[in-house]
mmCIF file of C-alpha atoms in Angstrom:
data_model
loop_
_atom_site.group_PDB
_atom_site.id
_atom_site.type_symbol
_atom_site.label_atom_id
_atom_site.label_comp_id
_atom_site.label_asym_id
_atom_site.label_seq_id
_atom_site.Cartn_x
_atom_site.Cartn_y
_atom_site.Cartn_z
ATOM 1 C CA MET A 1 2.892 4.839 -6.707
ATOM 2 C CA ALA A 2 -0.895 4.709 -6.897
ATOM 3 C CA VAL A 3 -1.282 8.367 -5.876
ATOM 4 C CA TRP A 4 1.617 9.739 -7.841
ATOM 5 C CA THR A 5 0.797 7.938 -11.148
ATOM 6 C CA SER A 6 -2.874 9.056 -10.766
ATOM 7 C CA ALA A 7 -1.865 12.636 -10.207
ATOM 8 C CA TRP A 8 0.506 12.509 -13.187
ATOM 9 C CA LEU A 9 -1.995 10.833 -15.487
ATOM 10 C CA ASN A 10 -4.560 13.509 -14.589
ATOM 11 C CA GLY A 11 -2.224 16.422 -15.077
ATOM 12 C CA SER A 12 -1.649 17.275 -11.388
ATOM 13 C CA ALA A 13 2.026 16.216 -11.318
ATOM 14 C CA ALA A 14 5.059 16.349 -13.567
ATOM 15 C CA SER A 15 6.802 13.141 -14.595
ATOM 16 C CA ASP A 16 10.094 14.316 -12.984
ATOM 17 C CA ASP A 17 8.260 14.800 -9.714
ATOM 18 C CA VAL A 18 6.904 11.244 -9.921
ATOM 19 C CA LEU A 19 10.354 9.815 -10.524
ATOM 20 C CA ASP A 20 11.866 11.867 -7.672
ATOM 21 C CA ALA A 21 9.133 10.807 -5.281
ATOM 22 C CA LEU A 22 9.794 7.092 -5.960
ATOM 23 C CA GLN A 23 13.302 7.386 -4.656
ATOM 24 C CA ALA A 24 11.857 7.574 -1.105
ATOM 25 C CA TRP A 25 11.401 3.778 -1.261
ATOM 26 C CA GLY A 26 14.586 2.969 -3.206
ATOM 27 C CA GLU A 27 17.470 4.979 -4.582
ATOM 28 C CA LEU A 28 17.292 2.746 -7.695
ATOM 29 C CA GLN A 29 13.955 1.874 -9.279
ATOM 30 C CA GLU A 30 13.770 -0.821 -11.988
ATOM 31 C CA VAL A 31 10.980 -2.231 -13.970
ATOM 32 C CA THR A 32 10.381 -5.603 -15.657
ATOM 33 C CA ALA A 33 7.391 -7.602 -16.875
ATOM 34 C CA GLY A 34 6.053 -10.085 -14.413
ATOM 35 C CA ASP A 35 5.740 -12.768 -17.011
ATOM 36 C CA GLU A 36 5.921 -13.514 -20.748
ATOM 37 C CA HIS A 37 2.338 -12.379 -21.464
ATOM 38 C CA ALA A 38 3.038 -8.937 -19.842
ATOM 39 C CA ALA A 39 6.426 -8.711 -21.619
ATOM 40 C CA GLU A 40 4.704 -9.095 -24.988
ATOM 41 C CA ARG A 41 1.694 -6.931 -24.292
ATOM 42 C CA PHE A 42 3.482 -3.953 -22.699
ATOM 43 C CA ASP A 43 6.918 -4.311 -24.540
ATOM 44 C CA LEU A 44 8.905 -4.733 -21.306
ATOM 45 C CA PRO A 45 11.892 -6.963 -20.481
ATOM 46 C CA LEU A 46 11.355 -10.343 -18.865
ATOM 47 C CA PRO A 47 12.368 -10.776 -15.206
ATOM 48 C CA ASP A 48 15.769 -12.365 -16.125
ATOM 49 C CA ASP A 49 16.559 -9.642 -18.710
ATOM 50 C CA ARG A 50 18.042 -6.265 -18.031
ATOM 51 C CA PRO A 51 15.362 -4.057 -16.353
ATOM 52 C CA VAL A 52 14.340 -0.654 -17.592
ATOM 53 C CA GLY A 53 13.866 2.512 -15.472
ATOM 54 C CA PRO A 54 10.632 3.927 -14.155
ATOM 55 C CA ALA A 55 10.517 6.655 -16.857
ATOM 56 C CA LEU A 56 9.675 3.877 -19.362
ATOM 57 C CA LEU A 57 6.996 2.566 -17.000
ATOM 58 C CA LEU A 58 5.290 5.960 -17.166
ATOM 59 C CA ALA A 59 5.426 5.796 -20.893
ATOM 60 C CA CYS A 60 3.971 2.274 -20.793
ATOM 61 C CA LEU A 61 1.047 3.508 -18.651
ATOM 62 C CA ARG A 62 0.262 6.133 -21.304
ATOM 63 C CA ARG A 63 0.404 3.600 -24.170
ATOM 64 C CA ALA A 64 -1.789 1.199 -22.308
ATOM 65 C CA GLY A 65 -4.531 3.844 -21.741
ATOM 66 C CA ALA A 66 -4.171 4.062 -18.013
ATOM 67 C CA ARG A 67 -6.295 6.848 -16.388
ATOM 68 C CA THR A 68 -5.926 6.264 -12.588
ATOM 69 C CA GLY A 69 -4.227 3.799 -10.281
ATOM 70 C CA ALA A 70 -5.496 2.126 -7.169
ATOM 71 C CA LEU A 71 -3.902 0.670 -4.103
ATOM 72 C CA VAL A 72 -4.684 -2.897 -3.159
ATOM 73 C CA LEU A 73 -3.515 -4.483 0.113
ATOM 74 C CA PRO A 74 -4.284 -8.226 -0.166
ATOM 75 C CA ALA A 75 -3.996 -10.663 2.656
ATOM 76 C CA PRO A 76 -4.724 -14.400 2.974
ATOM 77 C CA GLY A 77 -8.449 -14.786 2.527
ATOM 78 C CA ASP A 78 -8.819 -11.250 1.112
ATOM 79 C CA VAL A 79 -7.979 -10.921 -2.578
ATOM 80 C CA ARG A 80 -10.339 -8.078 -3.432
ATOM 81 C CA GLY A 81 -9.140 -5.910 -6.250
ATOM 82 C CA LEU A 82 -6.721 -8.457 -7.753
ATOM 83 C CA GLY A 83 -8.930 -9.433 -10.654
ATOM 84 C CA GLY A 84 -9.021 -13.168 -10.152
ATOM 85 C CA PRO A 85 -6.484 -15.995 -9.934
ATOM 86 C CA GLY A 86 -3.221 -15.744 -11.826
ATOM 87 C CA PRO A 87 0.475 -14.680 -11.551
ATOM 88 C CA PHE A 88 -0.458 -11.126 -10.453
ATOM 89 C CA GLN A 89 -2.556 -12.460 -7.593
ATOM 90 C CA VAL A 90 0.246 -14.739 -6.432
ATOM 91 C CA ALA A 91 2.847 -11.922 -6.572
ATOM 92 C CA ALA A 92 0.565 -9.337 -4.871
ATOM 93 C CA LEU A 93 -0.310 -11.736 -2.034
ATOM 94 C CA HIS A 94 3.343 -12.396 -1.471
ATOM 95 C CA ALA A 95 4.210 -8.667 -1.421
ATOM 96 C CA GLU A 96 0.978 -7.856 0.504
ATOM 97 C CA GLU A 97 0.650 -4.732 -1.687
ATOM 98 C CA ALA A 98 0.160 -3.769 -5.237
ATOM 99 C CA VAL A 99 -1.123 -1.112 -7.648
ATOM 100 C CA VAL A 100 -3.753 -1.764 -10.238
ATOM 101 C CA LEU A 101 -4.636 0.442 -13.144
ATOM 102 C CA PRO A 102 -8.118 -0.748 -14.082
ATOM 103 C CA SER A 103 -8.525 1.064 -17.434
ATOM 104 C CA ALA A 104 -5.243 -0.569 -18.646
ATOM 105 C CA ALA A 105 -5.936 -3.935 -17.046
ATOM 106 C CA MET A 106 -2.481 -3.713 -15.538
ATOM 107 C CA GLY A 107 -1.048 -4.543 -12.155
ATOM 108 C CA LEU A 108 2.233 -3.491 -10.524
ATOM 109 C CA VAL A 109 3.955 -5.356 -7.636
ATOM 110 C CA PRO A 110 6.946 -3.835 -5.787
ATOM 111 C CA ALA A 111 9.771 -5.906 -4.305
ATOM 112 C CA GLU A 112 13.080 -4.965 -2.766
ATOM 113 C CA VAL A 113 15.628 -7.005 -4.725
ATOM 114 C CA ALA A 114 18.772 -5.487 -3.112
ATOM 115 C CA GLU A 115 19.536 -2.817 -0.588
ATOM 116 C CA GLY A 116 18.218 0.440 -1.981
ATOM 117 C CA VAL A 117 16.836 -1.279 -5.119
ATOM 118 C CA LEU A 118 13.127 -1.543 -5.728
ATOM 119 C CA ARG A 119 11.790 -3.556 -8.589
ATOM 120 C CA TRP A 120 8.291 -3.065 -10.044
ATOM 121 C CA SER A 121 6.901 -6.176 -11.818
ATOM 122 C CA VAL A 122 4.247 -5.331 -14.390
ATOM 123 C CA PHE A 123 1.417 -7.859 -14.981
ATOM 124 C CA ALA A 124 -1.297 -7.932 -17.596
ATOM 125 C CA LEU A 125 -4.700 -8.611 -16.042
ATOM 126 C CA PRO A 126 -7.315 -10.688 -17.900
ATOM 127 C CA ALA A 127 -9.911 -8.073 -17.166
ATOM 128 C CA PRO A 128 -10.172 -4.807 -15.263
ATOM 129 C CA PRO A 129 -10.514 -5.661 -11.531
ATOM 130 C CA ASN A 130 -13.546 -4.611 -9.548
ATOM 131 C CA LEU A 131 -12.496 -2.202 -6.854
ATOM 132 C CA GLU A 132 -14.608 -1.796 -3.622
ATOM 133 C CA TYR A 133 -15.478 1.701 -2.550
ATOM 134 C CA VAL A 134 -14.877 2.405 1.125
ATOM 135 C CA PRO A 135 -15.775 5.981 2.281
ATOM 136 C CA ILE A 136 -12.754 7.444 4.082
ATOM 137 C CA GLY A 137 -14.941 8.538 6.995
ATOM 138 C CA GLU A 138 -16.250 5.021 7.441
ATOM 139 C CA ALA A 139 -12.738 3.552 7.319
ATOM 140 C CA GLU A 140 -11.469 6.102 9.892
ATOM 141 C CA HIS A 141 -14.403 5.252 12.225
ATOM 142 C CA ARG A 142 -13.747 1.479 11.862
ATOM 143 C CA MET A 143 -10.105 1.924 12.729
ATOM 144 C CA ALA A 144 -10.921 3.957 15.827
ATOM 145 C CA GLU A 145 -13.486 1.278 16.898
ATOM 146 C CA ALA A 146 -10.929 -1.474 16.229
ATOM 147 C CA VAL A 147 -8.361 0.299 18.424
ATOM 148 C CA ARG A 148 -10.785 0.468 21.330
ATOM 149 C CA GLY A 149 -11.953 -3.100 20.834
ATOM 150 C CA ALA A 150 -8.380 -4.517 20.700
ATOM 151 C CA ALA A 151 -7.302 -2.530 23.757
ATOM 152 C CA ALA A 152 -10.222 -3.735 25.807
ATOM 153 C CA THR A 153 -9.723 -7.371 24.756
ATOM 154 C CA LEU A 154 -5.987 -7.303 25.463
ATOM 155 C CA VAL A 155 -6.523 -5.830 28.936
ATOM 156 C CA SER A 156 -9.147 -8.413 29.700
ATOM 157 C CA LEU A 157 -6.709 -11.130 28.725
ATOM 158 C CA ASP A 158 -3.960 -9.589 30.817
ATOM 159 C CA VAL A 159 -1.643 -9.494 27.742
ATOM 160 C CA ALA A 160 -1.316 -5.754 27.531
ATOM 161 C CA ARG A 161 1.045 -5.265 30.422
ATOM 162 C CA HIS A 162 3.593 -2.474 30.050
ATOM 163 C CA ARG A 163 7.034 -3.767 29.085
ATOM 164 C CA PRO A 164 10.116 -1.502 29.294
ATOM 165 C CA GLY A 165 10.959 0.193 25.970
ATOM 166 C CA VAL A 166 7.733 -0.519 24.139
ATOM 167 C CA ARG A 167 7.074 3.222 23.504
ATOM 168 C CA THR A 168 10.656 3.515 22.170
ATOM 169 C CA GLU A 169 10.049 0.615 19.824
ATOM 170 C CA ILE A 170 6.905 2.229 18.500
ATOM 171 C CA ASP A 171 8.638 5.589 18.002
ATOM 172 C CA ALA A 172 11.614 3.821 16.316
ATOM 173 C CA ALA A 173 9.259 2.042 13.849
ATOM 174 C CA LEU A 174 7.566 5.359 12.955
ATOM 175 C CA ARG A 175 10.898 7.101 12.424
ATOM 176 C CA ALA A 176 12.108 4.231 10.246
ATOM 177 C CA ARG A 177 9.309 4.803 7.717
ATOM 178 C CA PRO A 178 10.323 6.524 4.483
ATOM 179 C CA ARG A 179 9.435 10.227 4.539
ATOM 180 C CA THR A 180 6.696 9.896 1.936
ATOM 181 C CA PRO A 181 6.499 12.864 -0.505
ATOM 182 C CA TRP A 182 3.021 13.620 -1.858
ATOM 183 C CA PRO A 183 1.791 15.571 -4.896
ATOM 184 C CA GLN A 184 0.808 19.120 -4.439
ATOM 185 C CA GLY A 185 -2.875 19.241 -3.474
ATOM 186 C CA MET A 186 -2.827 15.956 -1.548
ATOM 187 C CA PRO A 187 -5.983 16.131 0.638
ATOM 188 C CA GLY A 188 -5.327 16.773 4.261
ATOM 189 C CA ARG A 189 -7.854 14.173 5.507
ATOM 190 C CA SER A 190 -6.078 11.406 3.533
ATOM 191 C CA LEU A 191 -2.797 12.455 5.074
ATOM 192 C CA ARG A 192 -4.251 12.428 8.570
ATOM 193 C CA VAL A 193 -5.774 8.925 8.140
ATOM 194 C CA LEU A 194 -2.530 7.561 6.612
ATOM 195 C CA GLU A 195 -0.535 9.008 9.578
ATOM 196 C CA ARG A 196 -2.962 7.522 12.100
ATOM 197 C CA ALA A 197 -2.856 4.159 10.269
ATOM 198 C CA ALA A 198 0.964 4.217 10.485
ATOM 199 C CA GLU A 199 0.775 4.771 14.255
ATOM 200 C CA VAL A 200 -1.678 1.949 14.793
ATOM 201 C CA ALA A 201 0.383 -0.380 12.564
ATOM 202 C CA ALA A 202 3.425 0.370 14.644
ATOM 203 C CA ILE A 203 1.463 -0.521 17.822
ATOM 204 C CA VAL A 204 0.436 -3.815 16.175
ATOM 205 C CA GLN A 205 4.008 -4.514 15.141
ATOM 206 C CA ALA A 206 5.286 -3.897 18.678
ATOM 207 C CA ALA A 207 2.568 -6.092 20.214
ATOM 208 C CA MET A 208 3.168 -8.973 17.794
ATOM 209 C CA GLY A 209 6.975 -8.612 18.047
ATOM 210 C CA ASP A 210 6.978 -9.447 21.737
ATOM 211 C CA PRO A 211 7.368 -13.260 21.976
ATOM 212 C CA ASP A 212 5.831 -13.342 25.407
ATOM 213 C CA GLY A 213 3.541 -10.347 25.250
ATOM 214 C CA GLY A 214 2.639 -10.789 28.898
ATOM 215 C CA THR A 215 0.767 -13.975 28.000
ATOM 216 C CA VAL A 216 0.636 -16.886 30.416
ATOM 217 C CA SER A 217 -0.445 -19.623 28.090
ATOM 218 C CA ALA A 218 -0.493 -20.658 24.408
ATOM 219 C CA SER A 219 -4.249 -20.075 24.367
ATOM 220 C CA ALA A 220 -3.734 -16.529 25.621
ATOM 221 C CA ALA A 221 -1.168 -15.996 22.882
ATOM 222 C CA ARG A 222 -3.659 -17.172 20.314
ATOM 223 C CA ALA A 223 -6.255 -14.840 21.825
ATOM 224 C CA ARG A 224 -3.770 -11.922 21.478
ATOM 225 C CA VAL A 225 -3.348 -12.687 17.754
ATOM 226 C CA ALA A 226 -7.164 -12.891 17.347
ATOM 227 C CA ALA A 227 -7.556 -9.545 19.114
ATOM 228 C CA LEU A 228 -4.981 -7.850 16.882
ATOM 229 C CA ARG A 229 -6.264 -9.284 13.565
ATOM 230 C CA PRO A 230 -9.245 -6.962 13.287
ATOM 231 C CA LEU A 231 -6.958 -4.031 14.040
ATOM 232 C CA SER A 232 -4.614 -4.997 11.230
ATOM 233 C CA ASP A 233 -7.621 -5.363 8.882
ATOM 234 C CA ALA A 234 -8.859 -1.957 9.931
ATOM 235 C CA VAL A 235 -5.372 -0.432 9.183
ATOM 236 C CA ARG A 236 -5.438 -1.917 5.698
ATOM 237 C CA ALA A 237 -8.941 -0.594 5.051
ATOM 238 C CA ALA A 238 -8.017 2.865 6.270
ATOM 239 C CA ARG A 239 -4.908 3.090 4.041
ATOM 240 C CA TYR A 240 -6.927 1.809 1.047
ATOM 241 C CA ALA A 241 -9.699 4.346 1.691
ATOM 242 C CA ALA A 242 -7.266 7.297 2.227
ATOM 243 C CA VAL A 243 -5.354 6.553 -0.982
ATOM 244 C CA ALA A 244 -8.616 6.059 -2.948
ATOM 245 C CA GLU A 245 -9.963 9.411 -1.646
ATOM 246 C CA ALA A 246 -6.795 11.180 -2.774
ATOM 247 C CA ILE A 247 -7.003 9.595 -6.213
ATOM 248 C CA ARG A 248 -10.635 10.496 -6.590
ATOM 249 C CA LEU A 249 -9.929 14.187 -5.778
ATOM 250 C CA PHE A 250 -7.056 14.308 -8.320
ATOM 251 C CA SER A 251 -9.344 12.801 -10.909
ATOM 252 C CA ASP A 252 -12.090 15.285 -10.086
ATOM 253 C CA GLN A 253 -9.577 18.163 -10.485
ATOM 254 C CA ALA A 254 -8.712 16.926 -13.925
ATOM 255 C CA GLY A 255 -12.379 16.760 -14.919
ATOM 256 C CA ARG A 256 -12.874 20.449 -13.982
ATOM 257 C CA HIS A 257 -9.959 21.679 -16.063
#
């Protein structure tokens, strides 16, 4: 959503292409305001009212003066980019992902409300959020370092023993991901970093999904979690940086036209 809306707002994608791309995450997309304030400000239905379609969301972005979007991936203790306490921060933390449109002081939070149905809740932010700039090269390097560090720590704790089927689990998790369509001109480096982040995330999921994990004590289990936490943080940073780099390039293209 962050990349496609930014490409569309900057003239690098057609609205029909945006709407088609969103169906990768849900055959039906619906939109409501996140609360009464957003409903009044953006002329959108309340959560208990009948939702509208994503085409009206694009129109809403135009009316609100949005120029680019940005991905935020909040986690407990890390609420950067959410613009301060409020209903948007609560919803974004619960979803662990959101889109902000700083120039419109708007936030979007996705939630699967039924099988094949994705709802976007739109929130009005009290002020444009401050977004941290993370160079994509730096984020890519941090992720590689985190992979090496986690592997070394897990081996030293004897919690990285091979278990039958783990490679199959990782491959299945990767195959289960939606086949993400991207706008024409999506930078190759962003795609490479996003793909690597998905692979690392699948490894973390497999490691955390094993209730025993080769551990021999509760303290070793806690150490495993501690070893994997920096890896999860590095994946979030890499995804954030890759998306931000793509959005920056689409914005630059618009400025040259």
